PDB file of C-alpha atoms in Angstrom:
ATOM      1  CA  MET A   1      94.079 107.160 110.026  1.00  0.00           C
ATOM      2  CA  HIS A   2      94.237 109.824 112.651  1.00  0.00           C
ATOM      3  CA  ARG A   3      97.469 111.675 113.302  1.00  0.00           C
ATOM      4  CA  ASP A   4      97.917 113.685 116.498  1.00  0.00           C
ATOM      5  CA  LEU A   5      99.762 116.446 114.640  1.00  0.00           C
ATOM      6  CA  LEU A   6      96.540 117.483 112.918  1.00  0.00           C
ATOM      7  CA  LYS A   7      95.552 119.310 116.088  1.00  0.00           C
ATOM      8  CA  HIS A   8      98.828 121.341 115.911  1.00  0.00           C
ATOM      9  CA  LEU A   9      97.960 122.262 112.318  1.00  0.00           C
ATOM     10  CA  THR A  10      94.461 123.352 113.364  1.00  0.00           C
ATOM     11  CA  ASP A  11      95.934 125.556 116.114  1.00  0.00           C
ATOM     12  CA  TRP A  12      98.457 126.970 113.634  1.00  0.00           C
ATOM     13  CA  ARG A  13      95.672 127.887 111.195  1.00  0.00           C
ATOM     14  CA  SER A  14      94.035 130.363 113.579  1.00  0.00           C
ATOM     15  CA  HIS A  15      97.114 131.554 115.585  1.00  0.00           C
ATOM     16  CA  PRO A  16      97.479 135.359 115.312  1.00  0.00           C
ATOM     17  CA  LEU A  17     101.294 135.077 115.001  1.00  0.00           C
ATOM     18  CA  ARG A  18     101.161 132.381 112.322  1.00  0.00           C
ATOM     19  CA  LYS A  19     104.056 132.049 109.929  1.00  0.00           C
ATOM     20  CA  PRO A  20     104.569 129.845 106.797  1.00  0.00           C
ATOM     21  CA  LEU A  21     105.077 126.335 108.134  1.00  0.00           C
ATOM     22  CA  ILE A  22     107.797 123.855 107.147  1.00  0.00           C
ATOM     23  CA  LEU A  23     106.687 120.272 107.842  1.00  0.00           C
ATOM     24  CA  ARG A  24     109.626 118.003 108.213  1.00  0.00           C
ATOM     25  CA  GLY A  25     109.950 114.214 108.511  1.00  0.00           C
ATOM     26  CA  ALA A  26     111.336 111.149 106.824  1.00  0.00           C
ATOM     27  CA  ARG A  27     110.013 109.692 103.617  1.00  0.00           C
ATOM     28  CA  GLN A  28     106.604 107.958 103.805  1.00  0.00           C
ATOM     29  CA  VAL A  29     105.708 108.999 107.307  1.00  0.00           C
ATOM     30  CA  GLY A  30     102.544 110.629 105.876  1.00  0.00           C
ATOM     31  CA  LYS A  31     103.406 114.350 105.482  1.00  0.00           C
ATOM     32  CA  SER A  32     101.436 114.868 102.211  1.00  0.00           C
ATOM     33  CA  TRP A  33      98.460 112.745 103.490  1.00  0.00           C
ATOM     34  CA  LEU A  34      98.324 114.819 106.732  1.00  0.00           C
ATOM     35  CA  VAL A  35      98.310 118.118 104.812  1.00  0.00           C
ATOM     36  CA  GLU A  36      95.558 116.843 102.543  1.00  0.00           C
ATOM     37  CA  GLN A  37      93.464 115.922 105.626  1.00  0.00           C
ATOM     38  CA  PHE A  38      94.103 119.377 107.087  1.00  0.00           C
ATOM     39  CA  ALA A  39      93.080 120.964 103.686  1.00  0.00           C
ATOM     40  CA  GLN A  40      89.547 119.875 104.335  1.00  0.00           C
ATOM     41  CA  GLN A  41      89.310 122.832 106.760  1.00  0.00           C
ATOM     42  CA  PHE A  42      89.781 125.260 103.845  1.00  0.00           C
ATOM     43  CA  THR A  43      87.568 126.409 100.970  1.00  0.00           C
ATOM     44  CA  SER A  44      90.295 125.658  98.412  1.00  0.00           C
ATOM     45  CA  PHE A  45      93.506 123.704  98.329  1.00  0.00           C
ATOM     46  CA  ILE A  46      96.450 124.249  95.938  1.00  0.00           C
ATOM     47  CA  SER A  47      99.137 121.543  95.997  1.00  0.00           C
ATOM     48  CA  ILE A  48     102.319 121.721  94.051  1.00  0.00           C
ATOM     49  CA  ASN A  49     104.641 118.736  94.063  1.00  0.00           C
ATOM     50  CA  PHE A  50     107.959 119.864  92.770  1.00  0.00           C
ATOM     51  CA  GLU A  51     109.246 116.298  92.357  1.00  0.00           C
ATOM     52  CA  LYS A  52     106.318 115.259  90.136  1.00  0.00           C
ATOM     53  CA  ASN A  53     105.640 118.642  88.412  1.00  0.00           C
ATOM     54  CA  ARG A  54     109.131 119.953  87.636  1.00  0.00           C
ATOM     55  CA  SER A  55     107.740 122.573  85.297  1.00  0.00           C
ATOM     56  CA  ALA A  56     106.256 124.290  88.309  1.00  0.00           C
ATOM     57  CA  ASN A  57     109.761 125.179  89.417  1.00  0.00           C
ATOM     58  CA  GLU A  58     109.820 127.911  86.799  1.00  0.00           C
ATOM     59  CA  ILE A  59     107.113 129.765  88.738  1.00  0.00           C
ATOM     60  CA  PHE A  60     109.631 130.559  91.453  1.00  0.00           C
ATOM     61  CA  GLN A  61     112.560 131.363  89.151  1.00  0.00           C
ATOM     62  CA  GLY A  62     113.721 134.959  88.766  1.00  0.00           C
ATOM     63  CA  ASP A  63     112.326 137.542  91.177  1.00  0.00           C
ATOM     64  CA  LEU A  64     110.259 136.402  94.099  1.00  0.00           C
ATOM     65  CA  ASN A  65     107.466 138.938  93.769  1.00  0.00           C
ATOM     66  CA  ILE A  66     104.581 137.346  95.584  1.00  0.00           C
ATOM     67  CA  ASP A  67     101.879 138.862  93.366  1.00  0.00           C
ATOM     68  CA  ARG A  68     103.581 137.449  90.274  1.00  0.00           C
ATOM     69  CA  ILE A  69     103.996 134.025  91.891  1.00  0.00           C
ATOM     70  CA  LEU A  70     100.408 133.822  92.965  1.00  0.00           C
ATOM     71  CA  GLU A  71      99.172 134.955  89.582  1.00  0.00           C
ATOM     72  CA  ASN A  72     101.253 132.253  87.859  1.00  0.00           C
ATOM     73  CA  LEU A  73     100.102 129.639  90.358  1.00  0.00           C
ATOM     74  CA  ALA A  74      96.503 130.511  89.719  1.00  0.00           C
ATOM     75  CA  LEU A  75      97.049 130.118  85.956  1.00  0.00           C
ATOM     76  CA  TYR A  76      99.089 126.926  86.393  1.00  0.00           C
ATOM     77  CA  THR A  77      96.553 125.179  88.600  1.00  0.00           C
ATOM     78  CA  ARG A  78      93.396 126.978  87.300  1.00  0.00           C
ATOM     79  CA  GLN A  79      92.534 127.853  90.923  1.00  0.00           C
ATOM     80  CA  GLN A  80      92.202 131.193  92.497  1.00  0.00           C
ATOM     81  CA  VAL A  81      94.417 131.924  95.574  1.00  0.00           C
ATOM     82  CA  VAL A  82      92.266 133.570  98.247  1.00  0.00           C
ATOM     83  CA  PRO A  83      94.196 134.562 101.445  1.00  0.00           C
ATOM     84  CA  GLY A  84      92.397 133.194 104.448  1.00  0.00           C
ATOM     85  CA  GLU A  85      90.488 130.627 102.449  1.00  0.00           C
ATOM     86  CA  THR A  86      93.177 128.857 100.413  1.00  0.00           C
ATOM     87  CA  LEU A  87      95.788 126.449 101.710  1.00  0.00           C
ATOM     88  CA  LEU A  88      98.940 126.521  99.544  1.00  0.00           C
ATOM     89  CA  PHE A  89     101.000 123.353  99.881  1.00  0.00           C
ATOM     90  CA  LEU A  90     104.521 123.256  98.381  1.00  0.00           C
ATOM     91  CA  ASP A  91     105.469 119.556  98.488  1.00  0.00           C
ATOM     92  CA  GLU A  92     108.939 118.049  98.005  1.00  0.00           C
ATOM     93  CA  VAL A  93     110.232 121.608  98.260  1.00  0.00           C
ATOM     94  CA  GLN A  94     113.810 120.483  98.372  1.00  0.00           C
ATOM     95  CA  GLU A  95     113.581 120.184  94.593  1.00  0.00           C
ATOM     96  CA  CYS A  96     112.901 123.923  94.264  1.00  0.00           C
ATOM     97  CA  PRO A  97     115.219 125.924  96.583  1.00  0.00           C
ATOM     98  CA  HIS A  98     113.792 129.220  95.375  1.00  0.00           C
ATOM     99  CA  ALA A  99     110.315 128.133  96.705  1.00  0.00           C
ATOM    100  CA  LEU A 100     111.805 127.627 100.109  1.00  0.00           C
ATOM    101  CA  THR A 101     113.356 131.132  99.915  1.00  0.00           C
ATOM    102  CA  ALA A 102     109.999 132.526  98.906  1.00  0.00           C
ATOM    103  CA  LEU A 103     108.497 131.573 102.282  1.00  0.00           C
ATOM    104  CA  ARG A 104     109.997 134.636 103.900  1.00  0.00           C
ATOM    105  CA  TYR A 105     108.255 136.876 101.359  1.00  0.00           C
ATOM    106  CA  PHE A 106     104.950 135.174 101.912  1.00  0.00           C
ATOM    107  CA  LYS A 107     105.376 136.038 105.626  1.00  0.00           C
ATOM    108  CA  GLU A 108     106.404 139.604 104.874  1.00  0.00           C
ATOM    109  CA  GLU A 109     104.047 140.520 102.000  1.00  0.00           C
ATOM    110  CA  LEU A 110     101.003 138.269 102.495  1.00  0.00           C
ATOM    111  CA  PRO A 111     100.834 136.885 106.041  1.00  0.00           C
ATOM    112  CA  GLU A 112      97.108 136.107 105.636  1.00  0.00           C
ATOM    113  CA  LEU A 113      97.780 133.323 103.224  1.00  0.00           C
ATOM    114  CA  HIS A 114      98.198 129.799 104.789  1.00  0.00           C
ATOM    115  CA  VAL A 115     101.380 128.275 103.322  1.00  0.00           C
ATOM    116  CA  ILE A 116     102.873 124.865 104.086  1.00  0.00           C
ATOM    117  CA  ALA A 117     106.048 123.480 102.659  1.00  0.00           C
ATOM    118  CA  ALA A 118     107.182 119.813 103.084  1.00  0.00           C
ATOM    119  CA  GLY A 119     109.965 117.640 102.057  1.00  0.00           C
ATOM    120  CA  SER A 120     111.506 114.326 103.059  1.00  0.00           C
ATOM    121  CA  LEU A 121     115.167 115.450 102.648  1.00  0.00           C
ATOM    122  CA  LEU A 122     114.981 119.095 103.584  1.00  0.00           C
ATOM    123  CA  ASP A 123     117.981 118.929 105.898  1.00  0.00           C
ATOM    124  CA  PHE A 124     120.323 118.811 102.930  1.00  0.00           C
ATOM    125  CA  LEU A 125     118.804 121.950 101.455  1.00  0.00           C
ATOM    126  CA  LEU A 126     118.543 123.708 104.790  1.00  0.00           C
ATOM    127  CA  GLN A 127     122.151 122.969 105.520  1.00  0.00           C
ATOM    128  CA  LYS A 128     123.261 124.374 102.170  1.00  0.00           C
ATOM    129  CA  GLN A 129     120.844 127.259 101.847  1.00  0.00           C
ATOM    130  CA  GLY A 130     120.075 128.196 105.430  1.00  0.00           C
ATOM    131  CA  ILE A 131     116.740 128.964 107.123  1.00  0.00           C
ATOM    132  CA  PRO A 132     114.709 132.125 106.751  1.00  0.00           C
ATOM    133  CA  VAL A 133     115.139 132.803 110.521  1.00  0.00           C
ATOM    134  CA  GLY A 134     112.034 134.466 112.102  1.00  0.00           C
ATOM    135  CA  ARG A 135     109.992 134.021 108.949  1.00  0.00           C
ATOM    136  CA  VAL A 136     108.983 130.356 109.228  1.00  0.00           C
ATOM    137  CA  GLN A 137     107.749 127.796 111.746  1.00  0.00           C
ATOM    138  CA  PHE A 138     108.622 124.091 111.933  1.00  0.00           C
ATOM    139  CA  LEU A 139     106.735 120.921 112.752  1.00  0.00           C
ATOM    140  CA  TYR A 140     108.150 117.384 112.567  1.00  0.00           C
ATOM    141  CA  LEU A 141     106.072 114.429 111.702  1.00  0.00           C
ATOM    142  CA  HIS A 142     107.289 111.126 113.083  1.00  0.00           C
ATOM    143  CA  PRO A 143     105.978 107.634 112.265  1.00  0.00           C
ATOM    144  CA  LEU A 144     102.847 106.678 114.211  1.00  0.00           C
ATOM    145  CA  SER A 145     103.325 106.487 117.908  1.00  0.00           C
ATOM    146  CA  PHE A 146     101.883 103.608 119.931  1.00  0.00           C
ATOM    147  CA  GLY A 147      99.001 105.868 120.958  1.00  0.00           C
ATOM    148  CA  GLU A 148      98.201 106.693 117.339  1.00  0.00           C
ATOM    149  CA  PHE A 149      98.443 102.981 116.575  1.00  0.00           C
ATOM    150  CA  LEU A 150      95.867 102.255 119.205  1.00  0.00           C
ATOM    151  CA  THR A 151      93.580 104.874 117.695  1.00  0.00           C
ATOM    152  CA  ALA A 152      94.064 103.412 114.262  1.00  0.00           C
ATOM    153  CA  CYS A 153      93.066 100.018 115.699  1.00  0.00           C
ATOM    154  CA  ASP A 154      89.850 101.640 117.050  1.00  0.00           C
ATOM    155  CA  ARG A 155      91.132 101.219 120.601  1.00  0.00           C
ATOM    156  CA  ASP A 156      91.010 104.725 121.835  1.00  0.00           C
ATOM    157  CA  ASP A 157      89.562 103.241 125.014  1.00  0.00           C
ATOM    158  CA  LEU A 158      92.863 101.468 125.719  1.00  0.00           C
ATOM    159  CA  ARG A 159      94.756 104.570 124.835  1.00  0.00           C
ATOM    160  CA  GLN A 160      92.886 106.550 127.493  1.00  0.00           C
ATOM    161  CA  TYR A 161      93.160 103.613 129.947  1.00  0.00           C
ATOM    162  CA  ILE A 162      96.979 103.644 129.824  1.00  0.00           C
ATOM    163  CA  GLY A 163      97.011 106.920 131.620  1.00  0.00           C
ATOM    164  CA  LYS A 164      95.505 105.436 134.795  1.00  0.00           C
ATOM    165  CA  MET A 165      97.681 104.860 137.870  1.00  0.00           C
ATOM    166  CA  GLN A 166      96.531 101.230 138.269  1.00  0.00           C
ATOM    167  CA  VAL A 167      96.029  98.846 135.284  1.00  0.00           C
ATOM    168  CA  ASP A 168      94.171  95.591 135.582  1.00  0.00           C
ATOM    169  CA  LYS A 169      96.139  92.560 134.666  1.00  0.00           C
ATOM    170  CA  VAL A 170      93.791  91.376 131.948  1.00  0.00           C
ATOM    171  CA  ILE A 171      93.727  94.822 130.275  1.00  0.00           C
ATOM    172  CA  HIS A 172      97.528  95.052 130.668  1.00  0.00           C
ATOM    173  CA  ALA A 173      97.961  91.779 128.889  1.00  0.00           C
ATOM    174  CA  LYS A 174      95.757  93.127 125.971  1.00  0.00           C
ATOM    175  CA  ILE A 175      97.821  96.350 125.773  1.00  0.00           C
ATOM    176  CA  LEU A 176     101.078  94.281 125.678  1.00  0.00           C
ATOM    177  CA  GLU A 177      99.581  92.163 122.854  1.00  0.00           C
ATOM    178  CA  LEU A 178      98.941  95.237 120.843  1.00  0.00           C
ATOM    179  CA  LEU A 179     102.379  96.680 121.806  1.00  0.00           C
ATOM    180  CA  LYS A 180     104.074  93.615 120.388  1.00  0.00           C
ATOM    181  CA  THR A 181     102.131  93.974 117.154  1.00  0.00           C
ATOM    182  CA  TYR A 182     103.125  97.621 116.947  1.00  0.00           C
ATOM    183  CA  ILE A 183     106.781  96.851 117.565  1.00  0.00           C
ATOM    184  CA  TRP A 184     107.165  94.465 114.704  1.00  0.00           C
ATOM    185  CA  LEU A 185     105.009  96.530 112.372  1.00  0.00           C
ATOM    186  CA  GLY A 186     106.791  99.774 113.052  1.00  0.00           C
ATOM    187  CA  GLY A 187     105.063 103.136 112.767  1.00  0.00           C
ATOM    188  CA  MET A 188     104.993 103.659 108.993  1.00  0.00           C
ATOM    189  CA  PRO A 189     101.510 104.400 107.858  1.00  0.00           C
ATOM    190  CA  ALA A 190     101.595 102.194 104.765  1.00  0.00           C
ATOM    191  CA  VAL A 191     102.621  99.131 106.852  1.00  0.00           C
ATOM    192  CA  ILE A 192      99.954  99.820 109.496  1.00  0.00           C
ATOM    193  CA  ASP A 193      97.324 100.380 106.837  1.00  0.00           C
ATOM    194  CA  ALA A 194      98.177  97.039 105.204  1.00  0.00           C
ATOM    195  CA  TRP A 195      97.847  95.304 108.611  1.00  0.00           C
ATOM    196  CA  LEU A 196      94.487  96.958 109.418  1.00  0.00           C
ATOM    197  CA  LYS A 197      93.038  96.086 106.042  1.00  0.00           C
ATOM    198  CA  HIS A 198      94.416  92.547 105.503  1.00  0.00           C
ATOM    199  CA  LYS A 199      95.909  91.238 108.728  1.00  0.00           C
ATOM    200  CA  HIS A 200      98.495  89.511 106.471  1.00  0.00           C
ATOM    201  CA  VAL A 201     102.124  89.397 107.716  1.00  0.00           C
ATOM    202  CA  GLY A 202     103.475  88.950 104.149  1.00  0.00           C
ATOM    203  CA  PHE A 203     101.748  92.057 102.898  1.00  0.00           C
ATOM    204  CA  CYS A 204     103.233  94.117 105.708  1.00  0.00           C
ATOM    205  CA  GLN A 205     106.708  92.785 105.061  1.00  0.00           C
ATOM    206  CA  ASP A 206     106.289  93.750 101.363  1.00  0.00           C
ATOM    207  CA  GLN A 207     105.536  97.293 102.468  1.00  0.00           C
ATOM    208  CA  GLN A 208     108.485  97.405 104.815  1.00  0.00           C
ATOM    209  CA  ASP A 209     110.754  96.164 102.058  1.00  0.00           C
ATOM    210  CA  GLU A 210     109.527  98.745  99.676  1.00  0.00           C
ATOM    211  CA  ILE A 211     110.129 101.575 102.172  1.00  0.00           C
ATOM    212  CA  ILE A 212     113.685 100.350 102.895  1.00  0.00           C
ATOM    213  CA  PHE A 213     114.399 100.116  99.146  1.00  0.00           C
ATOM    214  CA  ALA A 214     113.135 103.699  98.696  1.00  0.00           C
ATOM    215  CA  TYR A 215     115.425 104.877 101.459  1.00  0.00           C
ATOM    216  CA  ARG A 216     118.424 103.174  99.824  1.00  0.00           C
ATOM    217  CA  GLN A 217     117.624 104.808  96.520  1.00  0.00           C
ATOM    218  CA  ASP A 218     118.071 108.147  98.286  1.00  0.00           C
ATOM    219  CA  PHE A 219     121.695 107.284  99.087  1.00  0.00           C
ATOM    220  CA  ASN A 220     122.469 107.617  95.362  1.00  0.00           C
ATOM    221  CA  LYS A 221     120.815 111.008  95.217  1.00  0.00           C
ATOM    222  CA  TYR A 222     122.282 112.725  98.174  1.00  0.00           C
ATOM    223  CA  ALA A 223     125.591 110.984  99.071  1.00  0.00           C
ATOM    224  CA  LYS A 224     128.813 111.362  97.108  1.00  0.00           C
ATOM    225  CA  ASP A 225     129.913 108.277  95.154  1.00  0.00           C
ATOM    226  CA  HIS A 226     132.677 107.415  97.624  1.00  0.00           C
ATOM    227  CA  GLN A 227     130.242 107.697 100.526  1.00  0.00           C
ATOM    228  CA  ILE A 228     127.444 105.461  99.311  1.00  0.00           C
ATOM    229  CA  GLU A 229     129.047 102.157 100.503  1.00  0.00           C
ATOM    230  CA  HIS A 230     129.766 103.608 103.961  1.00  0.00           C
ATOM    231  CA  VAL A 231     126.231 105.271 104.226  1.00  0.00           C
ATOM    232  CA  ALA A 232     124.772 101.769 103.437  1.00  0.00           C
ATOM    233  CA  LYS A 233     126.877 100.145 106.168  1.00  0.00           C
ATOM    234  CA  VAL A 234     125.629 102.710 108.695  1.00  0.00           C
ATOM    235  CA  PHE A 235     122.004 102.152 107.613  1.00  0.00           C
ATOM    236  CA  ASP A 236     122.460  98.376 107.907  1.00  0.00           C
ATOM    237  CA  GLY A 237     124.181  98.813 111.309  1.00  0.00           C
ATOM    238  CA  VAL A 238     121.337 100.733 112.990  1.00  0.00           C
ATOM    239  CA  PRO A 239     119.136  97.685 113.937  1.00  0.00           C
ATOM    240  CA  SER A 240     121.946  96.001 115.892  1.00  0.00           C
ATOM    241  CA  GLN A 241     122.603  99.111 117.910  1.00  0.00           C
ATOM    242  CA  LEU A 242     119.062 100.040 118.802  1.00  0.00           C
ATOM    243  CA  GLY A 243     118.561 100.844 122.506  1.00  0.00           C
ATOM    244  CA  ARG A 244     122.186 101.930 123.062  1.00  0.00           C
ATOM    245  CA  LYS A 245     124.529 104.686 121.933  1.00  0.00           C
ATOM    246  CA  PHE A 246     125.306 104.430 118.291  1.00  0.00           C
ATOM    247  CA  LYS A 247     129.029 103.892 117.639  1.00  0.00           C
ATOM    248  CA  PHE A 248     130.537 103.853 114.140  1.00  0.00           C
ATOM    249  CA  VAL A 249     133.229 101.428 115.283  1.00  0.00           C
ATOM    250  CA  ASN A 250     130.468  98.788 115.660  1.00  0.00           C
ATOM    251  CA  VAL A 251     129.612  99.309 112.015  1.00  0.00           C
ATOM    252  CA  ASP A 252     133.050  98.881 110.476  1.00  0.00           C
ATOM    253  CA  LYS A 253     136.077  98.402 112.710  1.00  0.00           C
ATOM    254  CA  GLU A 254     138.421  99.015 109.820  1.00  0.00           C
ATOM    255  CA  LEU A 255     137.095 102.462 108.905  1.00  0.00           C
ATOM    256  CA  ARG A 256     137.131 105.715 110.833  1.00  0.00           C
ATOM    257  CA  ALA A 257     133.920 107.854 111.024  1.00  0.00           C
ATOM    258  CA  ALA A 258     135.931 110.825 109.543  1.00  0.00           C
ATOM    259  CA  VAL A 259     136.004 109.148 106.180  1.00  0.00           C
ATOM    260  CA  LEU A 260     132.284 110.049 105.841  1.00  0.00           C
TER     261      LEU A 260
END
């Protein structure tokens, strides 16, 4: 399905002041898929997922000499890295902090190479390690917007129509119908894809449940043991406070936010 951010990536590709790009966003919003779609604009695509291929972490250990790194990447993937023609994608980069650090050297020593790094939980690493200021750019991918949902439903005509000053009542009713569907589906690509393919509420619920379960699993990876219970309470308390200022006291009246 189409994502609007693809245009920003296309603009980034040809920008004269381009820097290595860090693509941020929550789990399962489609970061990897988006980069794979963007990669079709290149002659070659090298993708390293540090979560799946942990042995690839060794490529970035020791010195961060870019020539050495690219030579080892070429041997590891059996693909040649050609600046200007190759897109190098470092996925789940939070699992390899040295790869994040290497971005500054890609900028300084080989700015012609297109490099994108992505990760679902990068904030934890960036908070600990810091950002190579002035050496990288950022883009943030959100779940699908309502406009993107309309495009996915093959209703670009309605998407364009919304921008009009006056909307006919019949068309307004149709837009509201689709908006209600979008609201209960949410914007996660897997859920919307299930709806478009099967129009089955139960299948969509299954996808939503799987995403929520995956988010809960991350509590164990990134929260301290004594925090997991409280993080879970905050997570569960979000739906009841949507549309208003989030207050921790509404999550647990017996516990202070400072405990977290």
